[in-house]
Amino acid sequence: NNGTLRLSGYSGTIQGWESSINGGLTWSSISNNTDSLIYNNLNNTTSYRAIVSSEGCATVLSTIVTITVLQGVQTGSIQGAGIIVCEGNNSGNLSLSGYIGSIIEWQSSTDDGITWTSISNTTDNQTYSNLTDTTWYRVIVSGLCGTDTTDVVEIKTSPNSIGGTISGVATVCSGSNQGTLRISGY
């Protein structure tokens, strides 16, 4: 953010400017005796006033102007991801925390983030169940100062366990045998 404040309608000499970030409870001096004041990169709502005096007269204060600073979008982070679940037989919950702004939507991808599918969900929790493919998730957060996207998180799927089939079974003599058993299809 940036801008310029200009003092008009005054009579006398500008002695300086003052600023306050606590609603005028305390004021800090700004060394500037011109009728304009440049502000930039404010992090807090800030009030300003000018100090004016004429020779032989009392010092007076200008009206107060307040620059309201809105918080920028903060995407926060998604919890509940980074796990491996069984393919087709799973469920869980993802949650977004630490964000500032409004959740526009959740999105998911099954092709490593090449394409994204919108999920009509504007809450900070997203459930999943019966995923058959590794799935990536992200959230779009919007505020008065823009829109941003969270980091991408992954729920990895693992193939279902299959016991398989053992081959090589035979009938043998006691104490005098050998052979090899093989498992396949597991």
mmCIF file of C-alpha atoms in Angstrom:
data_model
loop_
_atom_site.group_PDB
_atom_site.id
_atom_site.type_symbol
_atom_site.label_atom_id
_atom_site.label_comp_id
_atom_site.label_asym_id
_atom_site.label_seq_id
_atom_site.Cartn_x
_atom_site.Cartn_y
_atom_site.Cartn_z
ATOM 1 C CA ASN A 1 0.000 0.000 0.000
ATOM 2 C CA ASN A 2 1.052 3.588 -0.501
ATOM 3 C CA GLY A 3 -0.395 7.046 -0.900
ATOM 4 C CA THR A 4 -0.042 10.713 -0.101
ATOM 5 C CA LEU A 5 -1.905 12.769 2.507
ATOM 6 C CA ARG A 6 -2.324 16.507 1.821
ATOM 7 C CA LEU A 7 -3.145 19.205 4.347
ATOM 8 C CA SER A 8 -5.342 22.033 3.082
ATOM 9 C CA GLY A 9 -7.290 24.906 4.618
ATOM 10 C CA TYR A 10 -4.636 25.673 7.221
ATOM 11 C CA SER A 11 -3.126 29.005 8.233
ATOM 12 C CA GLY A 12 0.335 29.221 9.735
ATOM 13 C CA THR A 13 3.381 27.003 9.559
ATOM 14 C CA ILE A 14 3.357 23.224 9.632
ATOM 15 C CA GLN A 15 5.525 22.170 12.569
ATOM 16 C CA GLY A 16 5.295 18.442 11.870
ATOM 17 C CA TRP A 17 3.008 15.444 11.576
ATOM 18 C CA GLU A 18 2.032 12.707 14.020
ATOM 19 C CA SER A 19 0.807 9.143 13.627
ATOM 20 C CA SER A 20 -1.022 6.706 15.890
ATOM 21 C CA ILE A 21 -1.612 2.968 15.514
ATOM 22 C CA ASN A 22 -3.795 2.624 18.618
ATOM 23 C CA GLY A 23 -6.756 4.841 17.759
ATOM 24 C CA GLY A 24 -5.176 8.059 19.015
ATOM 25 C CA LEU A 25 -4.231 6.902 22.515
ATOM 26 C CA THR A 26 -0.591 7.696 21.824
ATOM 27 C CA TRP A 27 1.031 9.661 19.018
ATOM 28 C CA SER A 28 4.479 9.407 17.391
ATOM 29 C CA SER A 29 6.203 12.418 15.835
ATOM 30 C CA ILE A 30 6.990 12.483 12.121
ATOM 31 C CA SER A 31 9.689 14.908 11.046
ATOM 32 C CA ASN A 32 7.966 16.582 8.105
ATOM 33 C CA ASN A 33 7.006 20.263 7.842
ATOM 34 C CA THR A 34 5.459 20.161 4.367
ATOM 35 C CA ASP A 35 1.772 20.054 3.503
ATOM 36 C CA SER A 36 2.006 16.482 2.168
ATOM 37 C CA LEU A 37 2.959 13.194 3.790
ATOM 38 C CA ILE A 38 3.768 9.993 1.916
ATOM 39 C CA TYR A 39 2.861 6.670 3.538
ATOM 40 C CA ASN A 40 3.734 3.188 2.294
ATOM 41 C CA ASN A 41 3.723 -0.445 3.407
ATOM 42 C CA LEU A 42 1.494 0.154 6.431
ATOM 43 C CA ASN A 43 0.857 -3.020 8.450
ATOM 44 C CA ASN A 44 -1.649 -1.499 10.892
ATOM 45 C CA THR A 45 -4.557 0.893 10.639
ATOM 46 C CA THR A 46 -2.897 4.272 11.192
ATOM 47 C CA SER A 47 -4.241 7.742 12.077
ATOM 48 C CA TYR A 48 -2.440 10.946 11.065
ATOM 49 C CA ARG A 49 -2.639 14.620 12.019
ATOM 50 C CA ALA A 50 -0.575 17.735 11.392
ATOM 51 C CA ILE A 51 0.670 20.282 13.917
ATOM 52 C CA VAL A 52 0.255 23.914 12.819
ATOM 53 C CA SER A 53 1.205 27.202 14.498
ATOM 54 C CA SER A 54 1.331 30.886 13.629
ATOM 55 C CA GLU A 55 3.751 33.355 15.185
ATOM 56 C CA GLY A 56 2.369 34.578 18.493
ATOM 57 C CA CYS A 57 -0.571 32.170 18.368
ATOM 58 C CA ALA A 58 -1.274 28.832 19.973
ATOM 59 C CA THR A 59 -0.284 25.589 18.282
ATOM 60 C CA VAL A 60 -3.274 23.704 16.852
ATOM 61 C CA LEU A 61 -3.886 20.259 15.428
ATOM 62 C CA SER A 62 -5.462 19.446 12.094
ATOM 63 C CA THR A 63 -8.326 17.061 11.723
ATOM 64 C CA ILE A 64 -7.399 13.396 12.014
ATOM 65 C CA VAL A 65 -7.432 11.098 9.017
ATOM 66 C CA THR A 66 -7.271 7.321 9.396
ATOM 67 C CA ILE A 67 -5.871 4.881 6.844
ATOM 68 C CA THR A 68 -7.620 1.555 7.442
ATOM 69 C CA VAL A 69 -5.347 -1.393 6.705
ATOM 70 C CA LEU A 70 -7.078 -4.622 5.756
ATOM 71 C CA GLN A 71 -5.288 -7.875 6.399
ATOM 72 C CA GLY A 72 -3.964 -9.579 3.288
ATOM 73 C CA VAL A 73 -5.033 -13.091 2.414
ATOM 74 C CA GLN A 74 -3.246 -15.818 4.334
ATOM 75 C CA THR A 75 -3.833 -19.331 3.055
ATOM 76 C CA GLY A 76 -2.970 -21.206 6.244
ATOM 77 C CA SER A 77 -2.215 -24.907 6.057
ATOM 78 C CA ILE A 78 -4.108 -28.140 5.478
ATOM 79 C CA GLN A 79 -3.931 -30.812 8.193
ATOM 80 C CA GLY A 80 -4.788 -34.496 7.818
ATOM 81 C CA ALA A 81 -2.829 -35.160 4.624
ATOM 82 C CA GLY A 82 0.486 -36.785 3.844
ATOM 83 C CA ILE A 83 -0.808 -40.228 4.680
ATOM 84 C CA ILE A 84 -1.168 -43.503 2.808
ATOM 85 C CA VAL A 85 -4.625 -45.101 2.652
ATOM 86 C CA CYS A 86 -5.870 -48.392 1.269
ATOM 87 C CA GLU A 87 -7.178 -48.072 -2.290
ATOM 88 C CA GLY A 88 -10.987 -47.951 -2.420
ATOM 89 C CA ASN A 89 -11.412 -48.579 1.307
ATOM 90 C CA ASN A 90 -10.583 -45.356 3.126
ATOM 91 C CA SER A 91 -12.012 -42.262 4.721
ATOM 92 C CA GLY A 92 -10.703 -39.222 6.509
ATOM 93 C CA ASN A 93 -10.914 -35.508 7.028
ATOM 94 C CA LEU A 94 -8.766 -32.599 5.886
ATOM 95 C CA SER A 95 -8.942 -29.283 7.725
ATOM 96 C CA LEU A 96 -7.659 -25.828 6.880
ATOM 97 C CA SER A 97 -6.327 -23.712 9.754
ATOM 98 C CA GLY A 98 -4.469 -20.443 10.155
ATOM 99 C CA TYR A 99 -6.082 -18.749 7.161
ATOM 100 C CA ILE A 100 -7.298 -15.159 6.849
ATOM 101 C CA GLY A 101 -10.042 -14.524 4.306
ATOM 102 C CA SER A 102 -12.931 -16.565 2.955
ATOM 103 C CA ILE A 103 -12.724 -20.055 1.521
ATOM 104 C CA ILE A 104 -13.859 -19.909 -2.104
ATOM 105 C CA GLU A 105 -13.592 -23.661 -2.726
ATOM 106 C CA TRP A 106 -11.589 -26.827 -2.247
ATOM 107 C CA GLN A 107 -10.072 -28.504 -5.303
ATOM 108 C CA SER A 108 -8.792 -32.012 -5.980
ATOM 109 C CA SER A 109 -6.574 -33.602 -8.613
ATOM 110 C CA THR A 110 -5.738 -37.208 -9.492
ATOM 111 C CA ASP A 111 -3.057 -36.386 -12.076
ATOM 112 C CA ASP A 112 -0.413 -34.792 -9.860
ATOM 113 C CA GLY A 113 -1.965 -31.323 -10.099
ATOM 114 C CA ILE A 114 -2.090 -31.034 -13.881
ATOM 115 C CA THR A 115 -5.876 -30.583 -13.834
ATOM 116 C CA TRP A 116 -8.040 -29.569 -10.877
ATOM 117 C CA THR A 117 -11.668 -30.351 -10.105
ATOM 118 C CA SER A 118 -13.716 -27.884 -8.045
ATOM 119 C CA ILE A 119 -15.317 -29.152 -4.863
ATOM 120 C CA SER A 120 -18.338 -27.122 -3.846
ATOM 121 C CA ASN A 121 -17.245 -26.635 -0.242
ATOM 122 C CA THR A 122 -16.629 -23.293 1.462
ATOM 123 C CA THR A 123 -15.999 -24.693 4.952
ATOM 124 C CA ASP A 124 -12.618 -25.336 6.549
ATOM 125 C CA ASN A 125 -13.176 -29.130 6.600
ATOM 126 C CA GLN A 126 -13.198 -31.540 3.657
ATOM 127 C CA THR A 127 -13.958 -35.244 4.011
ATOM 128 C CA TYR A 128 -12.818 -37.944 1.617
ATOM 129 C CA SER A 129 -13.781 -41.594 1.293
ATOM 130 C CA ASN A 130 -13.110 -44.595 -0.944
ATOM 131 C CA LEU A 131 -10.330 -42.906 -2.940
ATOM 132 C CA THR A 132 -9.102 -45.229 -5.687
ATOM 133 C CA ASP A 133 -6.264 -43.005 -6.897
ATOM 134 C CA THR A 134 -3.656 -40.896 -5.146
ATOM 135 C CA THR A 135 -5.385 -37.521 -4.748
ATOM 136 C CA TRP A 136 -4.015 -34.022 -4.241
ATOM 137 C CA TYR A 137 -6.004 -31.262 -2.534
ATOM 138 C CA ARG A 138 -5.741 -27.489 -2.278
ATOM 139 C CA VAL A 139 -7.945 -24.590 -1.123
ATOM 140 C CA ILE A 140 -8.566 -21.195 -2.717
ATOM 141 C CA VAL A 141 -8.859 -18.378 -0.163
ATOM 142 C CA SER A 142 -10.033 -14.858 -1.015
ATOM 143 C CA GLY A 143 -10.083 -11.548 0.838
ATOM 144 C CA LEU A 144 -10.435 -7.850 0.204
ATOM 145 C CA CYS A 145 -6.766 -7.719 -0.779
ATOM 146 C CA GLY A 146 -6.728 -10.587 -3.300
ATOM 147 C CA THR A 147 -6.958 -14.348 -3.741
ATOM 148 C CA ASP A 148 -4.378 -17.047 -3.027
ATOM 149 C CA THR A 149 -4.076 -20.833 -3.101
ATOM 150 C CA THR A 150 -2.772 -23.087 -0.327
ATOM 151 C CA ASP A 151 0.121 -25.458 -0.746
ATOM 152 C CA VAL A 152 -0.906 -28.763 -2.325
ATOM 153 C CA VAL A 153 -1.281 -31.794 -0.037
ATOM 154 C CA GLU A 154 -1.464 -35.476 -0.972
ATOM 155 C CA ILE A 155 -3.457 -38.508 0.115
ATOM 156 C CA LYS A 156 -1.594 -41.473 -1.362
ATOM 157 C CA THR A 157 -3.452 -44.698 -2.129
ATOM 158 C CA SER A 158 -1.875 -48.118 -1.764
ATOM 159 C CA PRO A 159 -3.161 -51.204 -3.634
ATOM 160 C CA ASN A 160 -5.363 -53.543 -1.602
ATOM 161 C CA SER A 161 -3.591 -56.476 0.026
ATOM 162 C CA ILE A 162 -4.051 -59.783 -1.819
ATOM 163 C CA GLY A 163 -2.896 -62.993 -0.166
ATOM 164 C CA GLY A 164 -1.792 -64.672 -3.422
ATOM 165 C CA THR A 165 -1.419 -68.353 -4.325
ATOM 166 C CA ILE A 166 1.331 -70.749 -3.219
ATOM 167 C CA SER A 167 2.632 -73.268 -5.767
ATOM 168 C CA GLY A 168 5.129 -76.103 -5.457
ATOM 169 C CA VAL A 169 3.144 -78.133 -2.948
ATOM 170 C CA ALA A 170 3.825 -81.865 -3.228
ATOM 171 C CA THR A 171 3.712 -85.059 -1.226
ATOM 172 C CA VAL A 172 7.135 -85.950 0.185
ATOM 173 C CA CYS A 173 8.764 -88.622 2.332
ATOM 174 C CA SER A 174 9.406 -87.818 5.988
ATOM 175 C CA GLY A 175 12.959 -86.704 6.736
ATOM 176 C CA SER A 176 14.150 -87.027 3.143
ATOM 177 C CA ASN A 177 12.718 -84.179 1.082
ATOM 178 C CA GLN A 178 13.345 -80.811 -0.351
ATOM 179 C CA GLY A 179 11.559 -78.422 -2.648
ATOM 180 C CA THR A 180 10.628 -74.828 -3.312
ATOM 181 C CA LEU A 181 7.369 -73.097 -2.577
ATOM 182 C CA ARG A 182 6.509 -70.012 -4.634
ATOM 183 C CA ILE A 183 3.895 -67.361 -4.018
ATOM 184 C CA SER A 184 2.329 -65.506 -6.926
ATOM 185 C CA GLY A 185 -0.553 -63.145 -7.461
ATOM 186 C CA TYR A 186 -0.026 -61.320 -4.146
#
